[in-house]
GROMACS .gro file of N, CA, C and O in nm:
model
  556
    1UNK      N    1   5.786  -8.115  -4.500
    1UNK     CA    2   5.761  -8.078  -4.662
    1UNK      C    3   5.741  -8.170  -4.745
    1UNK      O    4   5.756  -8.265  -4.758
    2UNK      N    5   5.672  -8.099  -4.869
    2UNK     CA    6   5.620  -8.154  -4.974
    2UNK      C    7   5.678  -8.092  -5.039
    2UNK      O    8   5.741  -7.978  -5.088
    3UNK      N    9   5.770  -8.241  -5.154
    3UNK     CA   10   5.874  -8.183  -5.252
    3UNK      C   11   5.808  -8.124  -5.380
    3UNK      O   12   5.678  -8.092  -5.399
    4UNK      N   13   5.881  -8.039  -5.454
    4UNK     CA   14   5.803  -8.022  -5.580
    4UNK      C   15   5.791  -8.080  -5.665
    4UNK      O   16   5.818  -8.167  -5.739
    5UNK      N   17   5.613  -8.070  -5.690
    5UNK     CA   18   5.584  -8.152  -5.789
    5UNK      C   19   5.494  -8.285  -5.733
    5UNK      O   20   5.403  -8.355  -5.748
    6UNK      N   21   5.529  -8.237  -5.573
    6UNK     CA   22   5.417  -8.383  -5.541
    6UNK      C   23   5.284  -8.316  -5.479
    6UNK      O   24   5.214  -8.257  -5.492
    7UNK      N   25   5.218  -8.415  -5.436
    7UNK     CA   26   5.051  -8.410  -5.420
    7UNK      C   27   5.036  -8.349  -5.250
    7UNK      O   28   5.124  -8.414  -5.196
    8UNK      N   29   4.943  -8.294  -5.287
    8UNK     CA   30   4.892  -8.220  -5.124
    8UNK      C   31   4.734  -8.215  -5.115
    8UNK      O   32   4.691  -8.181  -5.188
    9UNK      N   33   4.685  -8.291  -5.025
    9UNK     CA   34   4.561  -8.255  -4.998
    9UNK      C   35   4.490  -8.174  -4.896
    9UNK      O   36   4.560  -8.153  -4.758
   10UNK      N   37   4.404  -8.088  -4.884
   10UNK     CA   38   4.313  -8.002  -4.835
   10UNK      C   39   4.200  -8.038  -4.797
   10UNK      O   40   4.113  -8.079  -4.898
   11UNK      N   41   4.191  -8.012  -4.690
   11UNK     CA   42   4.031  -8.065  -4.653
   11UNK      C   43   3.963  -7.973  -4.611
   11UNK      O   44   4.023  -7.904  -4.548
   12UNK      N   45   3.849  -7.912  -4.604
   12UNK     CA   46   3.778  -7.791  -4.606
   12UNK      C   47   3.710  -7.850  -4.481
   12UNK      O   48   3.626  -7.934  -4.488
   13UNK      N   49   3.690  -7.804  -4.334
   13UNK     CA   50   3.632  -7.809  -4.272
   13UNK      C   51   3.527  -7.690  -4.185
   13UNK      O   52   3.571  -7.577  -4.232
   14UNK      N   53   3.451  -7.727  -4.132
   14UNK     CA   54   3.343  -7.626  -4.115
   14UNK      C   55   3.403  -7.571  -3.938
   14UNK      O   56   3.479  -7.664  -3.880
   15UNK      N   57   3.408  -7.464  -3.966
   15UNK     CA   58   3.461  -7.390  -3.804
   15UNK      C   59   3.340  -7.441  -3.676
   15UNK      O   60   3.209  -7.464  -3.744
   16UNK      N   61   3.450  -7.470  -3.599
   16UNK     CA   62   3.361  -7.518  -3.473
   16UNK      C   63   3.286  -7.371  -3.388
   16UNK      O   64   3.355  -7.262  -3.347
   17UNK      N   65   3.169  -7.418  -3.317
   17UNK     CA   66   3.115  -7.294  -3.278
   17UNK      C   67   3.161  -7.293  -3.123
   17UNK      O   68   3.191  -7.456  -3.033
   18UNK      N   69   3.204  -7.192  -3.056
   18UNK     CA   70   3.231  -7.189  -2.903
   18UNK      C   71   3.128  -7.211  -2.836
   18UNK      O   72   3.029  -7.189  -2.824
   19UNK      N   73   3.177  -7.318  -2.711
   19UNK     CA   74   3.077  -7.317  -2.593
   19UNK      C   75   2.940  -7.428  -2.653
   19UNK      O   76   2.832  -7.392  -2.601
   20UNK      N   77   2.952  -7.455  -2.778
   20UNK     CA   78   2.784  -7.529  -2.830
   20UNK      C   79   2.670  -7.420  -2.857
   20UNK      O   80   2.573  -7.450  -2.834
   21UNK      N   81   2.783  -7.327  -2.883
   21UNK     CA   82   2.629  -7.189  -2.873
   21UNK      C   83   2.600  -7.170  -3.033
   21UNK      O   84   2.675  -7.135  -3.113
   22UNK      N   85   2.512  -7.099  -3.026
   22UNK     CA   86   2.490  -7.031  -3.178
   22UNK      C   87   2.590  -6.865  -3.191
   22UNK      O   88   2.624  -6.807  -3.064
   23UNK      N   89   2.618  -6.875  -3.318
   23UNK     CA   90   2.745  -6.742  -3.316
   23UNK      C   91   2.616  -6.648  -3.348
   23UNK      O   92   2.540  -6.655  -3.445
   24UNK      N   93   2.622  -6.539  -3.279
   24UNK     CA   94   2.583  -6.428  -3.319
   24UNK      C   95   2.661  -6.293  -3.339
   24UNK      O   96   2.747  -6.281  -3.299
   25UNK      N   97   2.600  -6.189  -3.411
   25UNK     CA   98   2.697  -6.091  -3.394
   25UNK      C   99   2.705  -5.986  -3.246
   25UNK      O  100   2.657  -6.063  -3.157
   26UNK      N  101   2.875  -5.928  -3.280
   26UNK     CA  102   2.916  -5.873  -3.125
   26UNK      C  103   2.835  -5.785  -3.098
   26UNK      O  104   2.763  -5.681  -3.197
   27UNK      N  105   2.816  -5.734  -2.985
   27UNK     CA  106   2.729  -5.622  -2.935
   27UNK      C  107   2.843  -5.537  -2.908
   27UNK      O  108   2.950  -5.563  -2.838
   28UNK      N  109   2.821  -5.406  -2.887
   28UNK     CA  110   2.903  -5.306  -2.855
   28UNK      C  111   2.892  -5.279  -2.722
   28UNK      O  112   2.816  -5.343  -2.606
   29UNK      N  113   3.009  -5.216  -2.599
   29UNK     CA  114   3.047  -5.274  -2.476
   29UNK      C  115   2.904  -5.149  -2.428
   29UNK      O  116   2.861  -5.102  -2.489
   30UNK      N  117   2.859  -5.208  -2.285
   30UNK     CA  118   2.722  -5.122  -2.254
   30UNK      C  119   2.852  -5.005  -2.194
   30UNK      O  120   2.949  -4.938  -2.134
   31UNK      N  121   2.767  -4.858  -2.223
   31UNK     CA  122   2.811  -4.749  -2.186
   31UNK      C  123   2.764  -4.715  -2.070
   31UNK      O  124   2.644  -4.734  -2.050
   32UNK      N  125   2.850  -4.627  -1.959
   32UNK     CA  126   2.805  -4.600  -1.812
   32UNK      C  127   2.717  -4.525  -1.875
   32UNK      O  128   2.733  -4.412  -1.936
   33UNK      N  129   2.571  -4.525  -1.832
   33UNK     CA  130   2.486  -4.389  -1.834
   33UNK      C  131   2.518  -4.263  -1.734
   33UNK      O  132   2.548  -4.272  -1.629
   34UNK      N  133   2.522  -4.146  -1.806
   34UNK     CA  134   2.591  -4.062  -1.729
   34UNK      C  135   2.458  -3.926  -1.769
   34UNK      O  136   2.476  -3.932  -1.862
   35UNK      N  137   2.475  -3.853  -1.692
   35UNK     CA  138   2.396  -3.766  -1.773
   35UNK      C  139   2.452  -3.631  -1.825
   35UNK      O  140   2.598  -3.610  -1.769
   36UNK      N  141   2.441  -3.517  -1.824
   36UNK     CA  142   2.461  -3.429  -1.931
   36UNK      C  143   2.540  -3.306  -1.814
   36UNK      O  144   2.675  -3.290  -1.850
   37UNK      N  145   2.486  -3.312  -1.683
   37UNK     CA  146   2.548  -3.247  -1.605
   37UNK      C  147   2.681  -3.310  -1.556
   37UNK      O  148   2.765  -3.269  -1.511
   38UNK      N  149   2.693  -3.438  -1.559
   38UNK     CA  150   2.807  -3.532  -1.499
   38UNK      C  151   2.904  -3.513  -1.593
   38UNK      O  152   2.996  -3.534  -1.558
   39UNK      N  153   2.901  -3.555  -1.746
   39UNK     CA  154   2.992  -3.512  -1.835
   39UNK      C  155   3.054  -3.416  -1.827
   39UNK      O  156   3.111  -3.340  -1.846
   40UNK      N  157   2.949  -3.274  -1.795
   40UNK     CA  158   2.990  -3.103  -1.813
   40UNK      C  159   3.119  -3.077  -1.648
   40UNK      O  160   3.217  -3.078  -1.735
   41UNK      N  161   3.082  -3.125  -1.571
   41UNK     CA  162   3.150  -3.189  -1.456
   41UNK      C  163   3.291  -3.202  -1.466
   41UNK      O  164   3.355  -3.170  -1.403
   42UNK      N  165   3.285  -3.354  -1.541
   42UNK     CA  166   3.427  -3.462  -1.543
   42UNK      C  167   3.478  -3.390  -1.670
   42UNK      O  168   3.628  -3.436  -1.663
   43UNK      N  169   3.464  -3.259  -1.713
   43UNK     CA  170   3.540  -3.221  -1.829
   43UNK      C  171   3.556  -3.299  -1.939
   43UNK      O  172   3.661  -3.309  -2.036
   44UNK      N  173   3.416  -3.386  -1.979
   44UNK     CA  174   3.440  -3.489  -2.102
   44UNK      C  175   3.363  -3.466  -2.181
   44UNK      O  176   3.297  -3.574  -2.255
   45UNK      N  177   3.285  -3.370  -2.195
   45UNK     CA  178   3.172  -3.308  -2.290
   45UNK      C  179   3.221  -3.316  -2.388
   45UNK      O  180   3.287  -3.215  -2.403
   46UNK      N  181   3.161  -3.315  -2.504
   46UNK     CA  182   3.196  -3.296  -2.628
   46UNK      C  183   3.125  -3.160  -2.661
   46UNK      O  184   2.975  -3.143  -2.649
   47UNK      N  185   3.200  -3.106  -2.739
   47UNK     CA  186   3.120  -2.967  -2.741
   47UNK      C  187   3.118  -2.960  -2.893
   47UNK      O  188   3.195  -2.988  -2.998
   48UNK      N  189   3.015  -2.930  -2.985
   48UNK     CA  190   2.964  -2.936  -3.091
   48UNK      C  191   2.967  -2.815  -3.135
   48UNK      O  192   2.871  -2.715  -3.115
   49UNK      N  193   3.073  -2.764  -3.225
   49UNK     CA  194   3.039  -2.641  -3.339
   49UNK      C  195   3.008  -2.651  -3.480
   49UNK      O  196   3.065  -2.709  -3.520
   50UNK      N  197   2.879  -2.548  -3.499
   50UNK     CA  198   2.828  -2.642  -3.661
   50UNK      C  199   2.941  -2.507  -3.695
   50UNK      O  200   2.989  -2.393  -3.669
   51UNK      N  201   2.876  -2.556  -3.846
   51UNK     CA  202   2.978  -2.447  -3.981
   51UNK      C  203   2.969  -2.281  -3.936
   51UNK      O  204   3.046  -2.211  -3.954
   52UNK      N  205   2.813  -2.273  -3.915
   52UNK     CA  206   2.778  -2.122  -3.860
   52UNK      C  207   2.838  -2.083  -3.710
   52UNK      O  208   2.822  -1.933  -3.719
   53UNK      N  209   2.892  -2.140  -3.686
   53UNK     CA  210   2.961  -2.103  -3.537
   53UNK      C  211   2.901  -2.096  -3.396
   53UNK      O  212   2.916  -2.068  -3.310
   54UNK      N  213   2.765  -2.136  -3.442
   54UNK     CA  214   2.635  -2.166  -3.327
   54UNK      C  215   2.705  -2.299  -3.229
   54UNK      O  216   2.802  -2.376  -3.284
   55UNK      N  217   2.666  -2.319  -3.148
   55UNK     CA  218   2.706  -2.442  -3.057
   55UNK      C  219   2.574  -2.513  -2.977
   55UNK      O  220   2.476  -2.420  -2.964
   56UNK      N  221   2.593  -2.633  -3.014
   56UNK     CA  222   2.446  -2.763  -3.002
   56UNK      C  223   2.481  -2.742  -2.853
   56UNK      O  224   2.574  -2.829  -2.835
   57UNK      N  225   2.338  -2.752  -2.808
   57UNK     CA  226   2.404  -2.752  -2.665
   57UNK      C  227   2.328  -2.934  -2.631
   57UNK      O  228   2.280  -3.018  -2.748
   58UNK      N  229   2.373  -3.005  -2.500
   58UNK     CA  230   2.322  -3.152  -2.494
   58UNK      C  231   2.211  -3.202  -2.526
   58UNK      O  232   2.173  -3.306  -2.559
   59UNK      N  233   2.085  -3.140  -2.500
   59UNK     CA  234   1.941  -3.155  -2.587
   59UNK      C  235   1.963  -3.164  -2.736
   59UNK      O  236   1.920  -3.274  -2.700
   60UNK      N  237   1.978  -3.093  -2.812
   60UNK     CA  238   2.028  -3.111  -2.911
   60UNK      C  239   2.099  -3.251  -2.971
   60UNK      O  240   2.047  -3.252  -3.099
   61UNK      N  241   2.185  -3.293  -2.890
   61UNK     CA  242   2.292  -3.365  -2.942
   61UNK      C  243   2.218  -3.542  -2.859
   61UNK      O  244   2.296  -3.598  -2.939
   62UNK      N  245   2.116  -3.509  -2.815
   62UNK     CA  246   2.103  -3.607  -2.728
   62UNK      C  247   2.041  -3.759  -2.820
   62UNK      O  248   2.080  -3.838  -2.756
   63UNK      N  249   1.999  -3.681  -2.945
   63UNK     CA  250   1.919  -3.808  -3.027
   63UNK      C  251   2.043  -3.900  -3.075
   63UNK      O  252   2.062  -3.987  -3.127
   64UNK      N  253   2.162  -3.770  -3.132
   64UNK     CA  254   2.282  -3.790  -3.182
   64UNK      C  255   2.339  -3.967  -3.126
   64UNK      O  256   2.395  -4.081  -3.148
   65UNK      N  257   2.352  -3.973  -2.947
   65UNK     CA  258   2.399  -4.038  -2.929
   65UNK      C  259   2.330  -4.200  -2.983
   65UNK      O  260   2.390  -4.300  -2.947
   66UNK      N  261   2.196  -4.178  -2.935
   66UNK     CA  262   2.111  -4.291  -2.938
   66UNK      C  263   2.118  -4.356  -3.049
   66UNK      O  264   2.149  -4.483  -3.116
   67UNK      N  265   2.138  -4.286  -3.167
   67UNK     CA  266   2.148  -4.301  -3.291
   67UNK      C  267   2.265  -4.376  -3.345
   67UNK      O  268   2.303  -4.470  -3.422
   68UNK      N  269   2.391  -4.292  -3.259
   68UNK     CA  270   2.513  -4.343  -3.364
   68UNK      C  271   2.514  -4.452  -3.274
   68UNK      O  272   2.571  -4.581  -3.330
   69UNK      N  273   2.476  -4.516  -3.162
   69UNK     CA  274   2.491  -4.677  -3.116
   69UNK      C  275   2.373  -4.790  -3.269
   69UNK      O  276   2.429  -4.858  -3.254
   70UNK      N  277   2.308  -4.735  -3.265
   70UNK     CA  278   2.181  -4.818  -3.373
   70UNK      C  279   2.292  -4.863  -3.537
   70UNK      O  280   2.274  -4.963  -3.581
   71UNK      N  281   2.310  -4.652  -3.544
   71UNK     CA  282   2.389  -4.685  -3.680
   71UNK      C  283   2.510  -4.807  -3.655
   71UNK      O  284   2.547  -4.856  -3.775
   72UNK      N  285   2.567  -4.788  -3.568
   72UNK     CA  286   2.732  -4.895  -3.530
   72UNK      C  287   2.634  -5.030  -3.567
   72UNK      O  288   2.696  -5.125  -3.609
   73UNK      N  289   2.511  -5.055  -3.493
   73UNK     CA  290   2.442  -5.189  -3.487
   73UNK      C  291   2.421  -5.218  -3.660
   73UNK      O  292   2.442  -5.328  -3.703
   74UNK      N  293   2.417  -5.135  -3.754
   74UNK     CA  294   2.398  -5.132  -3.894
   74UNK      C  295   2.563  -5.146  -3.934
   74UNK      O  296   2.533  -5.253  -4.040
   75UNK      N  297   2.604  -5.109  -3.886
   75UNK     CA  298   2.777  -5.097  -3.962
   75UNK      C  299   2.784  -5.296  -3.917
   75UNK      O  300   2.866  -5.342  -4.010
   76UNK      N  301   2.780  -5.335  -3.813
   76UNK     CA  302   2.802  -5.432  -3.768
   76UNK      C  303   2.735  -5.550  -3.863
   76UNK      O  304   2.772  -5.617  -3.908
   77UNK      N  305   2.588  -5.474  -3.883
   77UNK     CA  306   2.520  -5.578  -3.976
   77UNK      C  307   2.567  -5.577  -4.110
   77UNK      O  308   2.537  -5.692  -4.172
   78UNK      N  309   2.571  -5.493  -4.178
   78UNK     CA  310   2.589  -5.482  -4.292
   78UNK      C  311   2.735  -5.553  -4.363
   78UNK      O  312   2.782  -5.573  -4.431
   79UNK      N  313   2.858  -5.465  -4.280
   79UNK     CA  314   2.963  -5.492  -4.304
   79UNK      C  315   3.109  -5.531  -4.208
   79UNK      O  316   3.170  -5.557  -4.237
   80UNK      N  317   3.016  -5.573  -4.112
   80UNK     CA  318   3.099  -5.693  -4.036
   80UNK      C  319   3.216  -5.552  -3.911
   80UNK      O  320   3.316  -5.663  -3.861
   81UNK      N  321   3.178  -5.452  -3.882
   81UNK     CA  322   3.253  -5.347  -3.834
   81UNK      C  323   3.171  -5.313  -3.723
   81UNK      O  324   3.057  -5.288  -3.773
   82UNK      N  325   3.274  -5.247  -3.634
   82UNK     CA  326   3.191  -5.178  -3.556
   82UNK      C  327   3.314  -5.032  -3.566
   82UNK      O  328   3.385  -5.065  -3.480
   83UNK      N  329   3.231  -4.944  -3.570
   83UNK     CA  330   3.306  -4.781  -3.601
   83UNK      C  331   3.228  -4.709  -3.532
   83UNK      O  332   3.169  -4.604  -3.610
   84UNK      N  333   3.266  -4.641  -3.396
   84UNK     CA  334   3.143  -4.528  -3.351
   84UNK      C  335   3.202  -4.402  -3.434
   84UNK      O  336   3.122  -4.279  -3.434
   85UNK      N  337   3.328  -4.431  -3.452
   85UNK     CA  338   3.395  -4.289  -3.528
   85UNK      C  339   3.289  -4.264  -3.683
   85UNK      O  340   3.250  -4.147  -3.724
   86UNK      N  341   3.291  -4.386  -3.788
   86UNK     CA  342   3.216  -4.359  -3.891
   86UNK      C  343   3.092  -4.347  -3.872
   86UNK      O  344   3.037  -4.315  -3.924
   87UNK      N  345   2.995  -4.428  -3.759
   87UNK     CA  346   2.886  -4.391  -3.740
   87UNK      C  347   2.831  -4.222  -3.698
   87UNK      O  348   2.730  -4.213  -3.750
   88UNK      N  349   2.940  -4.174  -3.636
   88UNK     CA  350   2.916  -4.046  -3.588
   88UNK      C  351   2.953  -3.970  -3.753
   88UNK      O  352   2.875  -3.853  -3.792
   89UNK      N  353   3.035  -4.006  -3.799
   89UNK     CA  354   3.021  -3.887  -3.977
   89UNK      C  355   2.915  -3.941  -4.065
   89UNK      O  356   2.877  -3.883  -4.106
   90UNK      N  357   2.837  -4.064  -4.091
   90UNK     CA  358   2.738  -4.103  -4.121
   90UNK      C  359   2.600  -4.004  -4.070
   90UNK      O  360   2.571  -3.933  -4.136
   91UNK      N  361   2.600  -3.974  -3.909
   91UNK     CA  362   2.520  -3.890  -3.876
   91UNK      C  363   2.527  -3.709  -3.929
   91UNK      O  364   2.457  -3.687  -3.949
   92UNK      N  365   2.663  -3.706  -3.885
   92UNK     CA  366   2.695  -3.532  -3.909
   92UNK      C  367   2.662  -3.489  -4.065
   92UNK      O  368   2.616  -3.427  -4.053
   93UNK      N  369   2.695  -3.602  -4.098
   93UNK     CA  370   2.684  -3.585  -4.232
   93UNK      C  371   2.496  -3.556  -4.301
   93UNK      O  372   2.468  -3.418  -4.399
   94UNK      N  373   2.405  -3.634  -4.202
   94UNK     CA  374   2.303  -3.544  -4.210
   94UNK      C  375   2.214  -3.421  -4.166
   94UNK      O  376   2.146  -3.426  -4.216
   95UNK      N  377   2.333  -3.372  -4.084
   95UNK     CA  378   2.291  -3.288  -4.059
   95UNK      C  379   2.203  -3.136  -4.190
   95UNK      O  380   2.100  -3.081  -4.125
   96UNK      N  381   2.237  -3.085  -4.267
   96UNK     CA  382   2.247  -3.049  -4.403
   96UNK      C  383   2.096  -3.145  -4.472
   96UNK      O  384   2.080  -3.053  -4.579
   97UNK      N  385   2.073  -3.245  -4.489
   97UNK     CA  386   1.999  -3.288  -4.551
   97UNK      C  387   1.872  -3.322  -4.479
   97UNK      O  388   1.822  -3.339  -4.372
   98UNK      N  389   1.771  -3.294  -4.588
   98UNK     CA  390   1.588  -3.341  -4.578
   98UNK      C  391   1.551  -3.466  -4.613
   98UNK      O  392   1.422  -3.483  -4.582
   99UNK      N  393   1.607  -3.550  -4.727
   99UNK     CA  394   1.592  -3.606  -4.764
   99UNK      C  395   1.674  -3.751  -4.805
   99UNK      O  396   1.770  -3.708  -4.810
  100UNK      N  397   1.633  -3.858  -4.804
  100UNK     CA  398   1.700  -3.975  -4.857
  100UNK      C  399   1.803  -3.966  -4.921
  100UNK      O  400   1.932  -4.005  -4.928
  101UNK      N  401   1.767  -3.884  -5.067
  101UNK     CA  402   1.833  -3.884  -5.141
  101UNK      C  403   1.921  -3.776  -5.136
  101UNK      O  404   2.039  -3.805  -5.200
  102UNK      N  405   1.913  -3.696  -5.094
  102UNK     CA  406   2.041  -3.581  -5.058
  102UNK      C  407   2.116  -3.657  -5.008
  102UNK      O  408   2.263  -3.665  -5.017
  103UNK      N  409   2.077  -3.737  -4.893
  103UNK     CA  410   2.186  -3.806  -4.748
  103UNK      C  411   2.257  -3.894  -4.845
  103UNK      O  412   2.358  -3.883  -4.826
  104UNK      N  413   2.190  -3.936  -4.936
  104UNK     CA  414   2.276  -4.083  -5.005
  104UNK      C  415   2.359  -4.010  -5.154
  104UNK      O  416   2.522  -4.037  -5.116
  105UNK      N  417   2.316  -3.905  -5.196
  105UNK     CA  418   2.446  -3.815  -5.243
  105UNK      C  419   2.537  -3.797  -5.137
  105UNK      O  420   2.701  -3.797  -5.217
  106UNK      N  421   2.529  -3.715  -5.051
  106UNK     CA  422   2.639  -3.649  -4.981
  106UNK      C  423   2.745  -3.746  -4.905
  106UNK      O  424   2.855  -3.760  -4.945
  107UNK      N  425   2.643  -3.909  -4.881
  107UNK     CA  426   2.692  -3.983  -4.829
  107UNK      C  427   2.835  -4.043  -4.931
  107UNK      O  428   2.967  -4.094  -4.940
  108UNK      N  429   2.812  -4.056  -5.053
  108UNK     CA  430   2.892  -4.113  -5.177
  108UNK      C  431   2.975  -4.027  -5.197
  108UNK      O  432   3.064  -4.092  -5.217
  109UNK      N  433   2.936  -3.895  -5.209
  109UNK     CA  434   3.101  -3.822  -5.187
  109UNK      C  435   3.197  -3.803  -5.140
  109UNK      O  436   3.268  -3.808  -5.137
  110UNK      N  437   3.147  -3.817  -5.002
  110UNK     CA  438   3.220  -3.807  -4.838
  110UNK      C  439   3.298  -3.939  -4.860
  110UNK      O  440   3.419  -3.938  -4.806
  111UNK      N  441   3.189  -4.025  -4.841
  111UNK     CA  442   3.247  -4.180  -4.825
  111UNK      C  443   3.225  -4.263  -4.904
  111UNK      O  444   3.209  -4.413  -4.927
  112UNK      N  445   3.244  -4.269  -5.081
  112UNK     CA  446   3.284  -4.328  -5.179
  112UNK      C  447   3.295  -4.460  -5.160
  112UNK      O  448   3.287  -4.548  -5.192
  113UNK      N  449   3.445  -4.448  -5.108
  113UNK     CA  450   3.515  -4.556  -5.116
  113UNK      C  451   3.508  -4.675  -5.016
  113UNK      O  452   3.544  -4.816  -5.047
  114UNK      N  453   3.356  -4.692  -4.931
  114UNK     CA  454   3.285  -4.770  -4.845
  114UNK      C  455   3.234  -4.851  -5.000
  114UNK      O  456   3.202  -4.970  -4.909
  115UNK      N  457   3.132  -4.802  -5.061
  115UNK     CA  458   3.066  -4.828  -5.187
  115UNK      C  459   2.978  -4.898  -5.105
  115UNK      O  460   2.909  -5.001  -5.122
  116UNK      N  461   2.870  -4.780  -4.951
  116UNK     CA  462   2.772  -4.841  -4.896
  116UNK      C  463   2.635  -4.874  -5.004
  116UNK      O  464   2.630  -4.818  -5.084
  117UNK      N  465   2.590  -4.959  -4.954
  117UNK     CA  466   2.488  -5.054  -5.039
  117UNK      C  467   2.350  -4.934  -5.002
  117UNK      O  468   2.346  -4.917  -4.936
  118UNK      N  469   2.247  -4.940  -5.104
  118UNK     CA  470   2.123  -4.828  -5.086
  118UNK      C  471   2.069  -4.861  -4.984
  118UNK      O  472   1.999  -4.801  -4.902
  119UNK      N  473   2.040  -5.006  -4.958
  119UNK     CA  474   1.967  -5.027  -4.858
  119UNK      C  475   2.050  -5.024  -4.736
  119UNK      O  476   1.940  -4.985  -4.631
  120UNK      N  477   2.167  -5.003  -4.699
  120UNK     CA  478   2.234  -5.008  -4.623
  120UNK      C  479   2.191  -4.842  -4.525
  120UNK      O  480   2.190  -4.796  -4.429
  121UNK      N  481   2.187  -4.728  -4.688
  121UNK     CA  482   2.156  -4.584  -4.648
  121UNK      C  483   2.054  -4.578  -4.640
  121UNK      O  484   1.996  -4.508  -4.531
  122UNK      N  485   1.936  -4.610  -4.699
  122UNK     CA  486   1.799  -4.612  -4.659
  122UNK      C  487   1.821  -4.682  -4.525
  122UNK      O  488   1.709  -4.618  -4.430
  123UNK      N  489   1.870  -4.750  -4.432
  123UNK     CA  490   1.842  -4.845  -4.285
  123UNK      C  491   1.907  -4.720  -4.251
  123UNK      O  492   1.873  -4.648  -4.081
  124UNK      N  493   2.015  -4.622  -4.266
  124UNK     CA  494   2.047  -4.553  -4.179
  124UNK      C  495   2.021  -4.432  -4.166
  124UNK      O  496   1.939  -4.359  -4.074
  125UNK      N  497   1.922  -4.376  -4.305
  125UNK     CA  498   1.820  -4.275  -4.287
  125UNK      C  499   1.740  -4.336  -4.211
  125UNK      O  500   1.661  -4.211  -4.142
  126UNK      N  501   1.646  -4.419  -4.206
  126UNK     CA  502   1.507  -4.431  -4.154
  126UNK      C  503   1.581  -4.474  -3.956
  126UNK      O  504   1.509  -4.363  -3.911
  127UNK      N  505   1.699  -4.491  -3.939
  127UNK     CA  506   1.766  -4.448  -3.799
  127UNK      C  507   1.751  -4.323  -3.760
  127UNK      O  508   1.661  -4.258  -3.652
  128UNK      N  509   1.788  -4.230  -3.817
  128UNK     CA  510   1.802  -4.090  -3.837
  128UNK      C  511   1.653  -4.033  -3.818
  128UNK      O  512   1.609  -3.952  -3.701
  129UNK      N  513   1.559  -4.056  -3.930
  129UNK     CA  514   1.468  -4.015  -3.900
  129UNK      C  515   1.347  -4.032  -3.765
  129UNK      O  516   1.312  -3.963  -3.708
  130UNK      N  517   1.395  -4.158  -3.702
  130UNK     CA  518   1.329  -4.186  -3.597
  130UNK      C  519   1.387  -4.117  -3.486
  130UNK      O  520   1.307  -4.082  -3.397
  131UNK      N  521   1.479  -4.132  -3.505
  131UNK     CA  522   1.568  -4.069  -3.360
  131UNK      C  523   1.561  -3.933  -3.335
  131UNK      O  524   1.493  -3.858  -3.219
  132UNK      N  525   1.566  -3.846  -3.481
  132UNK     CA  526   1.476  -3.695  -3.466
  132UNK      C  527   1.390  -3.665  -3.447
  132UNK      O  528   1.282  -3.610  -3.356
  133UNK      N  529   1.262  -3.758  -3.489
  133UNK     CA  530   1.114  -3.727  -3.408
  133UNK      C  531   1.089  -3.794  -3.282
  133UNK      O  532   1.026  -3.737  -3.203
  134UNK      N  533   1.169  -3.832  -3.263
  134UNK     CA  534   1.187  -3.865  -3.058
  134UNK      C  535   1.209  -3.774  -3.010
  134UNK      O  536   1.168  -3.734  -2.914
  135UNK      N  537   1.323  -3.711  -3.028
  135UNK     CA  538   1.386  -3.617  -2.998
  135UNK      C  539   1.313  -3.492  -2.958
  135UNK      O  540   1.287  -3.435  -2.888
  136UNK      N  541   1.241  -3.428  -3.088
  136UNK     CA  542   1.139  -3.329  -3.128
  136UNK      C  543   1.005  -3.412  -3.045
  136UNK      O  544   0.985  -3.250  -2.970
  137UNK      N  545   0.961  -3.520  -3.042
  137UNK     CA  546   0.841  -3.520  -2.955
  137UNK      C  547   0.880  -3.497  -2.798
  137UNK      O  548   0.814  -3.468  -2.687
  138UNK      N  549   0.999  -3.508  -2.745
  138UNK     CA  550   1.067  -3.507  -2.609
  138UNK      C  551   1.077  -3.345  -2.521
  138UNK      O  552   1.095  -3.287  -2.418
  139UNK      N  553   1.096  -3.290  -2.718
  139UNK     CA  554   1.107  -3.140  -2.636
  139UNK      C  555   0.946  -3.068  -2.659
  139UNK      O  556   0.890  -3.044  -2.663
   0.00000   0.00000   0.00000
């Protein structure tokens, strides 16, 4: 114990790297690949019902799965967290948007407490546009 009024020396040391390796961002665990028919048969498929009552089919949702993992990687890069639910919320917010500006406005209204930097929102929008275009090319 240090007496009241006594001197205490603190030394700042650099953290050690495990196994003499370079530190790198964490990666999400690999998800087992399933076809849409497999997930329908085992009862674990997600049904997406839009506000107008229509149901999105698996083909329409397929781009969301790839985009969700990429947005999760962006969350890790920018904020140091992995959160697939937040990534999904960010993607679902893009459903009604056709421009980055509208998307940014909706994100700030819905998730303003996160105070996402503008370059993060731009990166998410870029992922959304790329995945939508890729899904459109497949159809």
